[in-house]
mmCIF file of C-alpha atoms in Angstrom:
data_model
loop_
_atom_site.group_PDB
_atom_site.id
_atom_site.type_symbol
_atom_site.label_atom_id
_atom_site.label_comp_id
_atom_site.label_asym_id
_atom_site.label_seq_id
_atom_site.Cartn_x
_atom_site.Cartn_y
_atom_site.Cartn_z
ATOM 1 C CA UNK A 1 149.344 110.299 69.576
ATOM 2 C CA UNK A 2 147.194 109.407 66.324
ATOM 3 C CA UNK A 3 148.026 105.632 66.971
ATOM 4 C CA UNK A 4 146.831 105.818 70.466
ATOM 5 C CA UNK A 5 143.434 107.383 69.401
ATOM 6 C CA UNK A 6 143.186 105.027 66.711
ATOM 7 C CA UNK A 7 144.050 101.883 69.270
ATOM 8 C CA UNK A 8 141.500 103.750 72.156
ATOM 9 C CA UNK A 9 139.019 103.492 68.848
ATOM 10 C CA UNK A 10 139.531 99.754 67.935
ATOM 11 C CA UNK A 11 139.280 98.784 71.566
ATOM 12 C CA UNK A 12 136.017 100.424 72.260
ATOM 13 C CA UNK A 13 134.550 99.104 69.204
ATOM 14 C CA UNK A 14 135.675 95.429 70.014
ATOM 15 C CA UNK A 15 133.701 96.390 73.784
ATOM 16 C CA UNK A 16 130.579 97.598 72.142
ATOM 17 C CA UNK A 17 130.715 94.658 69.258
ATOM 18 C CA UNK A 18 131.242 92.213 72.353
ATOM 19 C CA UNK A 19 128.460 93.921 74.394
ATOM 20 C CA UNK A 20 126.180 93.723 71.532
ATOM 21 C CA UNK A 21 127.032 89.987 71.097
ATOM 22 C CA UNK A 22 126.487 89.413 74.565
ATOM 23 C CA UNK A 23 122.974 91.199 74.272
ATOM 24 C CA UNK A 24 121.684 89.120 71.732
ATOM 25 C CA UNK A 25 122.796 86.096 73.078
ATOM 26 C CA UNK A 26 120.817 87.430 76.489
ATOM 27 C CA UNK A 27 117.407 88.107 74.841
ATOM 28 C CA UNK A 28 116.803 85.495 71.946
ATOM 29 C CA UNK A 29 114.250 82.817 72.995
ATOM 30 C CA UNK A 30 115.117 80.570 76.282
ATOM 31 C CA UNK A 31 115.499 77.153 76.869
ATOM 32 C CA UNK A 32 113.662 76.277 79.398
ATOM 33 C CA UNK A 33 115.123 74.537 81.852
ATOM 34 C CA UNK A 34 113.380 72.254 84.392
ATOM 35 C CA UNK A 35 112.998 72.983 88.361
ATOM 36 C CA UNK A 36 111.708 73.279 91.876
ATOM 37 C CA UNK A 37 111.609 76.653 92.924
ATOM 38 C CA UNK A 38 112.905 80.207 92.179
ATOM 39 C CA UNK A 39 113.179 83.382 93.626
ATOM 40 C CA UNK A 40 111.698 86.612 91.932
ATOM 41 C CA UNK A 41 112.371 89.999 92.217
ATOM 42 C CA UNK A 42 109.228 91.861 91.583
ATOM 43 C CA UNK A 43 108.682 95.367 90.644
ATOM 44 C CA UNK A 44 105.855 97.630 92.629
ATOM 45 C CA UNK A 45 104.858 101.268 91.337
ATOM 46 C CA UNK A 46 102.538 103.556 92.458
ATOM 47 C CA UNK A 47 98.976 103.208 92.691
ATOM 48 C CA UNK A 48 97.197 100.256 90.299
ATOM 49 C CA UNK A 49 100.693 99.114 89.461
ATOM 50 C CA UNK A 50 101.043 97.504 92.976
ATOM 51 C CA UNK A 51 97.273 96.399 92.839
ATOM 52 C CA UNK A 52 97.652 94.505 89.705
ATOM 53 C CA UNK A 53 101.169 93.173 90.434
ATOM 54 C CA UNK A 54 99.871 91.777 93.768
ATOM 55 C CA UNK A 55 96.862 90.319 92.030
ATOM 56 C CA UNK A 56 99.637 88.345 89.426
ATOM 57 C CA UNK A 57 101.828 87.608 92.715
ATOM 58 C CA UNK A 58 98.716 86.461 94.592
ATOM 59 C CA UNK A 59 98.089 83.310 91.985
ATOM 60 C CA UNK A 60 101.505 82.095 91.946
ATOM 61 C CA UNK A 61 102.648 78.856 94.434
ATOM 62 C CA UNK A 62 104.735 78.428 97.302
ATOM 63 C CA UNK A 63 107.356 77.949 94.860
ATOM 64 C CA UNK A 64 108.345 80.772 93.928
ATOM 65 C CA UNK A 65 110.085 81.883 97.699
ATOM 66 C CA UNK A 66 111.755 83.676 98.659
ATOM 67 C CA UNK A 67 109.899 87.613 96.907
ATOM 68 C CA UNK A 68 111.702 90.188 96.601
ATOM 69 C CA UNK A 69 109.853 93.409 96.017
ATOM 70 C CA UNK A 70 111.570 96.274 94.871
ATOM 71 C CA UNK A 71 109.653 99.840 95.127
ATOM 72 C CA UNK A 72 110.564 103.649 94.878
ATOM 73 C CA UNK A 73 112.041 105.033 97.736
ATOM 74 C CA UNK A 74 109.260 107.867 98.074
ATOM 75 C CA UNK A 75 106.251 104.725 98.254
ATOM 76 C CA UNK A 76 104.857 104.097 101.090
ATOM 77 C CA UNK A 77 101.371 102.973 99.876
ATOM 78 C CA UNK A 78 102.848 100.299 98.065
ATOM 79 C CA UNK A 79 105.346 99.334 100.799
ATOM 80 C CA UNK A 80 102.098 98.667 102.733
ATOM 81 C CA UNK A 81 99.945 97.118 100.340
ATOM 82 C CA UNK A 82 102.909 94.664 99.697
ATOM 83 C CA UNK A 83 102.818 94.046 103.626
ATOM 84 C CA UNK A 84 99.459 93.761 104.140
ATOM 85 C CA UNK A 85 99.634 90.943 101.309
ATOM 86 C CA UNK A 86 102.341 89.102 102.371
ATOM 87 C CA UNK A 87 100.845 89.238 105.828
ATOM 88 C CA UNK A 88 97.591 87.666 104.746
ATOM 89 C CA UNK A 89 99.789 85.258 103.168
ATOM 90 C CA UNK A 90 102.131 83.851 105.508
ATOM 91 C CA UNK A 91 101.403 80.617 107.279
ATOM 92 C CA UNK A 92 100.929 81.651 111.318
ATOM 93 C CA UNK A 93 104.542 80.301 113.080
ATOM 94 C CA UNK A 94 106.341 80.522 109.080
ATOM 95 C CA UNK A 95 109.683 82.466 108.667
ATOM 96 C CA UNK A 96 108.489 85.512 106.006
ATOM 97 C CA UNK A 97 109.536 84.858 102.845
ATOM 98 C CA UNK A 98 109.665 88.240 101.260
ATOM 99 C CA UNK A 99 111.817 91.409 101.220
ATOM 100 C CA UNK A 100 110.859 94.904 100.671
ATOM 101 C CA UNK A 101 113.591 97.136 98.685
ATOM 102 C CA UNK A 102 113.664 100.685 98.181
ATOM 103 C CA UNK A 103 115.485 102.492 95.369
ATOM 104 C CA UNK A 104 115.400 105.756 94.039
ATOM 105 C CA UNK A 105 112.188 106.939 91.980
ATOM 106 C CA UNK A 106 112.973 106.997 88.253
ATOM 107 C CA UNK A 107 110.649 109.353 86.991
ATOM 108 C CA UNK A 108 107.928 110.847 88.819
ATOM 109 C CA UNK A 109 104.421 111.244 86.965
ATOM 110 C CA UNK A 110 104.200 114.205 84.294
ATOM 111 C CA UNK A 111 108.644 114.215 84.443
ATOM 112 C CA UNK A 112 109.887 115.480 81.427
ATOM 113 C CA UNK A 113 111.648 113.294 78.982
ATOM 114 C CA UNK A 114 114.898 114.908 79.003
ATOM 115 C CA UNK A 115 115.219 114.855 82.874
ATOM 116 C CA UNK A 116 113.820 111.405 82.949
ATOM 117 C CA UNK A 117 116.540 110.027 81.668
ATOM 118 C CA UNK A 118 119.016 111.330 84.370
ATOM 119 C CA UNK A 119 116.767 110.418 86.988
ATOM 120 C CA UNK A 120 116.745 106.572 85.304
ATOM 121 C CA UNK A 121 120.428 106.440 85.048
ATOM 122 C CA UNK A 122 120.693 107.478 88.896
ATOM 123 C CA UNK A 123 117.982 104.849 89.607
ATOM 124 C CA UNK A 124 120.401 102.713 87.680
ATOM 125 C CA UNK A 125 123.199 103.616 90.341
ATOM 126 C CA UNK A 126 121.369 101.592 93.340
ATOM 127 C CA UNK A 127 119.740 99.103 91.021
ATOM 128 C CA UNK A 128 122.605 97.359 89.735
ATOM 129 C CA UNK A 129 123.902 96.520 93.056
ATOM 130 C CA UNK A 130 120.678 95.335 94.318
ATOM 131 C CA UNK A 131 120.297 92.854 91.412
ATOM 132 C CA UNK A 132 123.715 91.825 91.057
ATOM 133 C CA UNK A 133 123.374 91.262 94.848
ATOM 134 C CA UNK A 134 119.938 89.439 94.719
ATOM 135 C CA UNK A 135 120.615 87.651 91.561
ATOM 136 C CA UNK A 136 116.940 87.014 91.303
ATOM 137 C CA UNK A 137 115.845 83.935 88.630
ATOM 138 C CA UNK A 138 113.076 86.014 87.506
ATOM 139 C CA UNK A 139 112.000 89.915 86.842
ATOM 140 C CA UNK A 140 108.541 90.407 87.302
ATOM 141 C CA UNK A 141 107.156 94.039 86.583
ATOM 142 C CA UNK A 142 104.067 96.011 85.055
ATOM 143 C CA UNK A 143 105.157 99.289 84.118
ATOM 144 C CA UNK A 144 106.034 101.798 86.320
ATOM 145 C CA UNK A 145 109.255 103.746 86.004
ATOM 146 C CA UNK A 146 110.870 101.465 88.686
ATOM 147 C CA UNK A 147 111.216 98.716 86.142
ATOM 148 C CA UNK A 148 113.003 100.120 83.354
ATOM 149 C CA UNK A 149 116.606 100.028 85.597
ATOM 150 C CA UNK A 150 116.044 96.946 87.390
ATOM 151 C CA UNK A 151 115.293 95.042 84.141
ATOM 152 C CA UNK A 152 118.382 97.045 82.647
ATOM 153 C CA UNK A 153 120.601 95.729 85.610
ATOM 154 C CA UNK A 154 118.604 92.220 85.058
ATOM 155 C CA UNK A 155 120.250 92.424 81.425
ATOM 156 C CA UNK A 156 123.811 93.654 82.277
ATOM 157 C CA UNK A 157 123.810 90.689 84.727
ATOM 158 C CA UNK A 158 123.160 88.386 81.602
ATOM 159 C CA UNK A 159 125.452 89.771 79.447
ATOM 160 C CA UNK A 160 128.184 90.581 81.729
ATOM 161 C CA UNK A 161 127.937 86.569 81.856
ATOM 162 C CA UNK A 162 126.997 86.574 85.507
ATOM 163 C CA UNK A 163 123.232 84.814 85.391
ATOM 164 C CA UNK A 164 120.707 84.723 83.066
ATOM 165 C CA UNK A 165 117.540 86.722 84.542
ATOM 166 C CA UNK A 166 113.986 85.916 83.024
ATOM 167 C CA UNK A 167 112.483 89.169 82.605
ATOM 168 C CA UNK A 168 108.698 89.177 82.549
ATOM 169 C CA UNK A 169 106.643 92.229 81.779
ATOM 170 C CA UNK A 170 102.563 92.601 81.953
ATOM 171 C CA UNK A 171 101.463 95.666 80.658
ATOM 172 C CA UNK A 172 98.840 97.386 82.481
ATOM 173 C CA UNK A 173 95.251 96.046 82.027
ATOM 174 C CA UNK A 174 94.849 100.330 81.263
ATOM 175 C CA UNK A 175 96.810 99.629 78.256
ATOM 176 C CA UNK A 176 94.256 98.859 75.446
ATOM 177 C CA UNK A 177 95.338 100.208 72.533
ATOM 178 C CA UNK A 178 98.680 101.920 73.515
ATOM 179 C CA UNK A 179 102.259 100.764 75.151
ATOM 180 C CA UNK A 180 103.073 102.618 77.671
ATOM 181 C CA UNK A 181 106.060 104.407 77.768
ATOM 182 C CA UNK A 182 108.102 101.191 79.871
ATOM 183 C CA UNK A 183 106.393 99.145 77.766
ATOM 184 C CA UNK A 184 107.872 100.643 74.656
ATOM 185 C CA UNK A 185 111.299 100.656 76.194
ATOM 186 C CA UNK A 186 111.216 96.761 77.486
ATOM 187 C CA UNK A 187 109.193 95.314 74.675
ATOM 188 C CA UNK A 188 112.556 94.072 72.858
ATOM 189 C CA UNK A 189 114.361 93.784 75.828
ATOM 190 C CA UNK A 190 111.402 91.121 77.852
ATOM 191 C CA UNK A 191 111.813 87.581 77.523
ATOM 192 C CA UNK A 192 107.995 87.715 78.139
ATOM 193 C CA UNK A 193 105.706 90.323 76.985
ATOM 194 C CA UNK A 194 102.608 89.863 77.872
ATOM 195 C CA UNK A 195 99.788 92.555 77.136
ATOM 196 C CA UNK A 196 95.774 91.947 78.060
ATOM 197 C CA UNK A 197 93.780 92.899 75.488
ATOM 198 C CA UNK A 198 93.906 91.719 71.491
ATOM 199 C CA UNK A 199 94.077 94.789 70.215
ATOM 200 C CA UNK A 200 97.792 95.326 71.776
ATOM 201 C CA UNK A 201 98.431 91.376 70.448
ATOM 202 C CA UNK A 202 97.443 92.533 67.083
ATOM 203 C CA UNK A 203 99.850 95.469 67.432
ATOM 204 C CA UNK A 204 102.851 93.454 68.666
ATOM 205 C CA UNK A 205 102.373 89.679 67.328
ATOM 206 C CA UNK A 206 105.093 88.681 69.276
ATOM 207 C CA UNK A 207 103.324 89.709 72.808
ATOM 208 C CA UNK A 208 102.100 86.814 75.477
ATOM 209 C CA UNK A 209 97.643 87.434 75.339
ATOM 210 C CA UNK A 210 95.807 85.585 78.116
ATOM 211 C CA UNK A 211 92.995 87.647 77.766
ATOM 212 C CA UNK A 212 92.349 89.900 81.599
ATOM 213 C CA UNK A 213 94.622 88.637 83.946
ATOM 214 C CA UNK A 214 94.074 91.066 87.017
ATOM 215 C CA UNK B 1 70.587 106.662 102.988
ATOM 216 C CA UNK B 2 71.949 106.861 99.349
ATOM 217 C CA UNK B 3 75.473 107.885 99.609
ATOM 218 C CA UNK B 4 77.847 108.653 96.331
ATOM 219 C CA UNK B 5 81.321 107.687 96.527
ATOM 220 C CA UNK B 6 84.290 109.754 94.662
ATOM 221 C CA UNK B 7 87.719 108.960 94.508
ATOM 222 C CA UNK B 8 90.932 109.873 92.721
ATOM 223 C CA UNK B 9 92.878 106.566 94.378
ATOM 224 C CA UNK B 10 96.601 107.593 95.024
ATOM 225 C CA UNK B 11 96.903 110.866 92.303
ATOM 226 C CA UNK B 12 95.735 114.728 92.344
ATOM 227 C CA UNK B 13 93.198 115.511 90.671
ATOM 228 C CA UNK B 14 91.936 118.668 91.976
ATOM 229 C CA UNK B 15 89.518 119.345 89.143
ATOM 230 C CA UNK B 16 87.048 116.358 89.839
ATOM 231 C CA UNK B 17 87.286 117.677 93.400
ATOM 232 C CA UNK B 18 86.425 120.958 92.686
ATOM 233 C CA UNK B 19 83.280 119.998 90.364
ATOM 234 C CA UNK B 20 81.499 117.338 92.108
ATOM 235 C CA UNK B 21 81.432 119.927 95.384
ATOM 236 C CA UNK B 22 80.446 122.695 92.898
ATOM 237 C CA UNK B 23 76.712 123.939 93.484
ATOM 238 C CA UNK B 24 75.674 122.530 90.547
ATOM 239 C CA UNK B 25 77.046 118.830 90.654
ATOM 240 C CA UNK B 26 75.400 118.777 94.578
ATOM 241 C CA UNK B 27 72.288 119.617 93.483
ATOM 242 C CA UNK B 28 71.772 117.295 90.932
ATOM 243 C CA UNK B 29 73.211 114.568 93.174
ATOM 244 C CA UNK B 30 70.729 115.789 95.544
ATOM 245 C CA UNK B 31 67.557 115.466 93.373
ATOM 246 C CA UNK B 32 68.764 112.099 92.105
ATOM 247 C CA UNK B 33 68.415 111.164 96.023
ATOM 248 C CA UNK B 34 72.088 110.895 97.162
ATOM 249 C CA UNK B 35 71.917 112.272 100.703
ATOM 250 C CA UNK B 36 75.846 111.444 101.715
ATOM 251 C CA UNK B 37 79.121 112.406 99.639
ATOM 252 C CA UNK B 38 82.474 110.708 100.272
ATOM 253 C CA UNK B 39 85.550 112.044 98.713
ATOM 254 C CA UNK B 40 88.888 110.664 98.687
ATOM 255 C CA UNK B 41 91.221 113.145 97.498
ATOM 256 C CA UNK B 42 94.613 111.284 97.481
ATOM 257 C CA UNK B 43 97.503 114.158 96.813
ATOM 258 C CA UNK B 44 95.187 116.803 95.958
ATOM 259 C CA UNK B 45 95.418 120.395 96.823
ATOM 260 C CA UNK B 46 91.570 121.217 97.039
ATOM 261 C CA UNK B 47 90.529 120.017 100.151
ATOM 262 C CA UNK B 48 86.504 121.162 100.392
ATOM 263 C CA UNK B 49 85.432 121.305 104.085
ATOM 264 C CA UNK B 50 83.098 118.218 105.410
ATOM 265 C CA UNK B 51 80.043 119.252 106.833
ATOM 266 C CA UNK B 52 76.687 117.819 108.156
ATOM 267 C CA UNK B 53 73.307 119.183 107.758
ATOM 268 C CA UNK B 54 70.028 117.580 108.105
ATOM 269 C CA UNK B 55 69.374 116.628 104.047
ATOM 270 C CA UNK B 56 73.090 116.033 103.332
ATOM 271 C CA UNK B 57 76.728 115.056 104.587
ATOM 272 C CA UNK B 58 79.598 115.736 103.112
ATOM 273 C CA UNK B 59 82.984 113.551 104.475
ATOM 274 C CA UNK B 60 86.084 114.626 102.846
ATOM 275 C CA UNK B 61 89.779 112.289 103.500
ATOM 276 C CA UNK B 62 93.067 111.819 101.554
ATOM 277 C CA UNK B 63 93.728 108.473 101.906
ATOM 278 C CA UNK B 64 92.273 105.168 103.820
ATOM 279 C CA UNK B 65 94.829 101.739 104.237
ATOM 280 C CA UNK B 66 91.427 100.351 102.272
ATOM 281 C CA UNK B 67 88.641 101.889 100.382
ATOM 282 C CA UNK B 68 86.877 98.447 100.835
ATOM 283 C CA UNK B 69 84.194 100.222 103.646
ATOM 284 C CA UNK B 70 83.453 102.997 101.722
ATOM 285 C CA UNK B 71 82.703 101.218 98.228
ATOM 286 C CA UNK B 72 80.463 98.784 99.886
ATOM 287 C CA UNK B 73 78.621 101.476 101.037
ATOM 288 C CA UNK B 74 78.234 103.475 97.754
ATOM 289 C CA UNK B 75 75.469 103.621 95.672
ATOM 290 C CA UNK B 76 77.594 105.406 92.934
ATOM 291 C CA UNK B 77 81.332 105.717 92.543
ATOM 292 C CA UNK B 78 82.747 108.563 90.784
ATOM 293 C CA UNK B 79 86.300 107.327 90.384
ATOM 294 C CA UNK B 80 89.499 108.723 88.189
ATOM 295 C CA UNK B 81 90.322 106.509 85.544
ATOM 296 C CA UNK B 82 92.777 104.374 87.372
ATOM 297 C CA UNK B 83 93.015 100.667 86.971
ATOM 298 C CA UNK B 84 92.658 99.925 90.562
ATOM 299 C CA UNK B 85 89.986 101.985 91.489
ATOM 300 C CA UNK B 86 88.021 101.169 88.852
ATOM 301 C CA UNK B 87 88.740 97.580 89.064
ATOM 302 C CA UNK B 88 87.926 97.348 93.116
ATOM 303 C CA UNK B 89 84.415 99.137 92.223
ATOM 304 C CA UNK B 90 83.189 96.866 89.367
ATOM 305 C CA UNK B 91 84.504 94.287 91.310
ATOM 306 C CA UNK B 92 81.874 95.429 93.853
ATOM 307 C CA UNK B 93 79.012 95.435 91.615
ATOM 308 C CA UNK B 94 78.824 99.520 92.293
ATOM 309 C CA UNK B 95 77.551 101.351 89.088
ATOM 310 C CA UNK B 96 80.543 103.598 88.355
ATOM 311 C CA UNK B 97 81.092 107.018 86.517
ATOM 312 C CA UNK B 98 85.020 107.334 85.313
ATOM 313 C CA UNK B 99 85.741 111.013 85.174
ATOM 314 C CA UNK B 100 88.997 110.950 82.638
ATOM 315 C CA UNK B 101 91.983 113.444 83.699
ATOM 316 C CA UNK B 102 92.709 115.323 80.844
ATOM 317 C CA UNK B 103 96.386 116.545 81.987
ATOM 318 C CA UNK B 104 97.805 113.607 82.440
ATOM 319 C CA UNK B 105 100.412 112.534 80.073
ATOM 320 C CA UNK B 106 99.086 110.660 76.480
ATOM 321 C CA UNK B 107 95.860 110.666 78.994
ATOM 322 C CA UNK B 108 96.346 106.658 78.668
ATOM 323 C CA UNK B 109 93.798 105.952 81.460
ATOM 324 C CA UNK B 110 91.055 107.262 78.338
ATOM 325 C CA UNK B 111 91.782 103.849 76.654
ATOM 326 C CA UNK B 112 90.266 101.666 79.516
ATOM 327 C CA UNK B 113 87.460 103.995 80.739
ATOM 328 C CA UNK B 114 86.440 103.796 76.487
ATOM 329 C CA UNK B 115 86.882 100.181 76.142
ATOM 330 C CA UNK B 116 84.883 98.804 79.404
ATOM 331 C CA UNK B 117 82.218 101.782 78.675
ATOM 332 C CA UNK B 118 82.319 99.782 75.031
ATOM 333 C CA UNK B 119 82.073 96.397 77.012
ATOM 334 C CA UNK B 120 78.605 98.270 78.845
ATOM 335 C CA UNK B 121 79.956 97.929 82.576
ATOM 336 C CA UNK B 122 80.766 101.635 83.155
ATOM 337 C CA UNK B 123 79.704 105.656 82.012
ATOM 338 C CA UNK B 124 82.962 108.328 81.449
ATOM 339 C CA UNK B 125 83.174 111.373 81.057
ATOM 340 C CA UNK B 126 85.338 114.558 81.202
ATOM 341 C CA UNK B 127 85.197 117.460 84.297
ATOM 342 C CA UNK B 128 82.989 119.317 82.292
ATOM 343 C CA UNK B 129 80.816 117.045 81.525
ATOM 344 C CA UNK B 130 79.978 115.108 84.538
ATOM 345 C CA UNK B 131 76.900 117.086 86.054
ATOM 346 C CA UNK B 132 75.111 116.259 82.408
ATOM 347 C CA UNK B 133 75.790 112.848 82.050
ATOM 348 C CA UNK B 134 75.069 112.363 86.287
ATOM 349 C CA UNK B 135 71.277 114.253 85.220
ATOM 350 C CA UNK B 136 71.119 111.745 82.501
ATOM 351 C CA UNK B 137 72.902 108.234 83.011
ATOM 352 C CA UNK B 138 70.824 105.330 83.145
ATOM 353 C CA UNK B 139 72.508 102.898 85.618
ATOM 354 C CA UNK B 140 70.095 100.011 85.237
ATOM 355 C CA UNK B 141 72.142 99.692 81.721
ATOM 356 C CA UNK B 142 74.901 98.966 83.411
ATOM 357 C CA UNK B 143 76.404 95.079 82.983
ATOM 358 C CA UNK B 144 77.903 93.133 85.086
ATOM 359 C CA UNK B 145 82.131 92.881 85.354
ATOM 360 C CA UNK B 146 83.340 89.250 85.047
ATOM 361 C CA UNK B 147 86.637 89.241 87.104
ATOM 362 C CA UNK B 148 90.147 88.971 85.571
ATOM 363 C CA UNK B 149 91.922 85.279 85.873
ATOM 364 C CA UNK B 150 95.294 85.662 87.445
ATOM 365 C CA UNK B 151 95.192 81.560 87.341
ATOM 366 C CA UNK B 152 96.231 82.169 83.377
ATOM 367 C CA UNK B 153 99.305 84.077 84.307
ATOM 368 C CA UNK B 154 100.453 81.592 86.549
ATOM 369 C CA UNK B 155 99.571 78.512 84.601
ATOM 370 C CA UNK B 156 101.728 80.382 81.817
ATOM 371 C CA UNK B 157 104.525 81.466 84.138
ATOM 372 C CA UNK B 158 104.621 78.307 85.572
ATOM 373 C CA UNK B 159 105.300 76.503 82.325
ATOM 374 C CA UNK B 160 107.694 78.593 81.238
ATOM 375 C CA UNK B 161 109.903 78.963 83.664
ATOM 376 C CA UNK B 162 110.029 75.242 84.067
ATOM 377 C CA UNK B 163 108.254 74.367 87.248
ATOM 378 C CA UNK B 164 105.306 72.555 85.889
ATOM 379 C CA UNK B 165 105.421 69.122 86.155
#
């Protein structure tokens, strides 16, 4: 009985030692390696967080096709922001080249901590499957709620040594001074953190600044 | 017709709604010349009545596909502190009055009402103490907003991700 607990011990330490390997190896500094397209999964919340997502969206090229947009099941302003956009964007006669996905809501506005994080591991429940399934090249999110399991399942996917995901995160052009809560969370986790004002740059030296980018 | 423009983009905030149709907020609108009030009160729960008289209309709505119209027409926008509304009015030229939502968690949206009223491009203020600062604002102070540039992000994105050539 005591040997069994003790093995059941060793072999759940070798997992999390393993898992915390494979973590590090996921998030230190990429290579970059050269190409011609890649497909994105981007992250819409409510409000400004689809307005200044679509803004970043809006200056990328052709080459990043096909966009997959992931939003909280409850969204419907966004769902039709991201349609009117792609709309005004798609050549007349051209297949569309985007996606609209729908997940749980991770935390609604004013949630309490404690029941937040229930609510983000059931998010977690349909976002794993829709990454894994998507296999995006590229996160792309700006803070709402939504992002925190998608770039969680983005991770597991790289260090369950299935694909490597870039994860990009903009903080919110409202974040001056402060991280957000997301931001907080993903900060360490991001390949790409990039914040829009210098007194956040000062804060976190290690953040992308571009100055206003929405 | 000078019309004012208030709106609380896609969040409740029944407390702005509440004091810019209180007596006193109307009035003063009034003698500064506004003749028309537009309210967009999103998820809100107080839902004043719209009405039409001869020296003033009031039009009340929750939400529009685009606010687009009913900026252009403002002479004043009297927004919540949200990125995107405040963005799409400065973006617009309108002079604009951020009314900050003190429930809201950390109240985060303070921090960019306080840094572009430090930059000179908008006023803020609390509930409470909108119908002063409306009596006394100055909106020929105001400067002008010089547009974010998305073209950085995806110059940056673009490198490193490894599709520039």
């Amino acid at each position: 009985m005591v040997s069994l607990l003790i093995l059941a011990a060793a072999a759940a330490t070798v997992v999390i030692l393993l898992l915390v390997v494979r973590l590090w190896a996921v998030i230190r500094p990429l290579h970059v390696v050269s190409r011609e397209s890649l497909t994105p999964l981007i992250v819409a919340g409510s409000g400004g967080h689809t307005t200044e997502i679509l803004r970043l969206v809006g200056s990328l090229s052709g080459a990043y096709s096909p966009r997959h947009y992931v939003i909280a099941d409850s969204d419907e302003m966004s769902a039709k922001k991201i349609e009117s956009f792609e709309h005004a964007r798609t050549k007349r006669d051209s297949p569309p080249e985007h996606c609209l996905h729908r997940i749980p809501r991770s935390r609604e506005v004013r949630q309490s901590w404690l029941s937040s994080v229930f609510t983000t591991l059931h998010s977690m429940w349909f976002s794993f499957p829709l990454v894994y399934h998507l296999k995006p090249d590229l996160v792309l999110c700006n803070g709402p709620g939504t992002c925190v399991p998608i770039c969680v399942s983005a991770l597991l996917l790289g260090i369950l040594g299935i694909k490597k995901v870039i994860i990009v995160y903009v903080e919110s052009i409202c974040r001056v001074e402060t991280l957000s809560l997301s931001g907080k969370i993903l900060f360490h986790l991001s390949d790409y953190f990039i914040v829009q004002w210098p007194a956040l740059k000062e804060k976190y030296p290690k953040s992308v600044y571009l100055g206003r980018i929405v | 017709m000078k019309s004012a423009f208030v709106t609380v983009g896609t969040t409740s905030f029944d407390e702005l709604v509440a004091c810019v149709v209180a007596n006193d907020s109307l009035q003063i609108l009034k003698s500064l010349g506004y003749n028309r009030l537009v309210l967009q009160i999103g998820r809100g729960t107080v839902v004043p009545e719209s009405f039409s008289s001869d020296s003033f209309t009031l039009d009340v709505y929750r939400y529009k596909d685009s606010l687009k119209e009913d900026l252009q027409q403002a002479d004043l926008v009297i927004s919540h502190a949200g990125a995107g509304s405040c963005l799409e009015s400065l973006e617009k030229g309108k002079p604009l009055v951020v009314v900050v939502n003190e429930k809201l968690m950390n109240n985060h949206q303070f921090e960019l009402a306080k840094q572009l009223h430090k930059e000179g491009h908008l006023f803020y203020c609390t509930c409470s103490t909108l119908p002063g600062l409306l009596q006394s604002m100055d909106l020929s102070t105001l400067k002008c907003y010089p547009p974010g540039q998305p073209e950085k992000f995806s110059a940056f994105l673009d490198k490193v991700v490894g599709l520039q050539k």
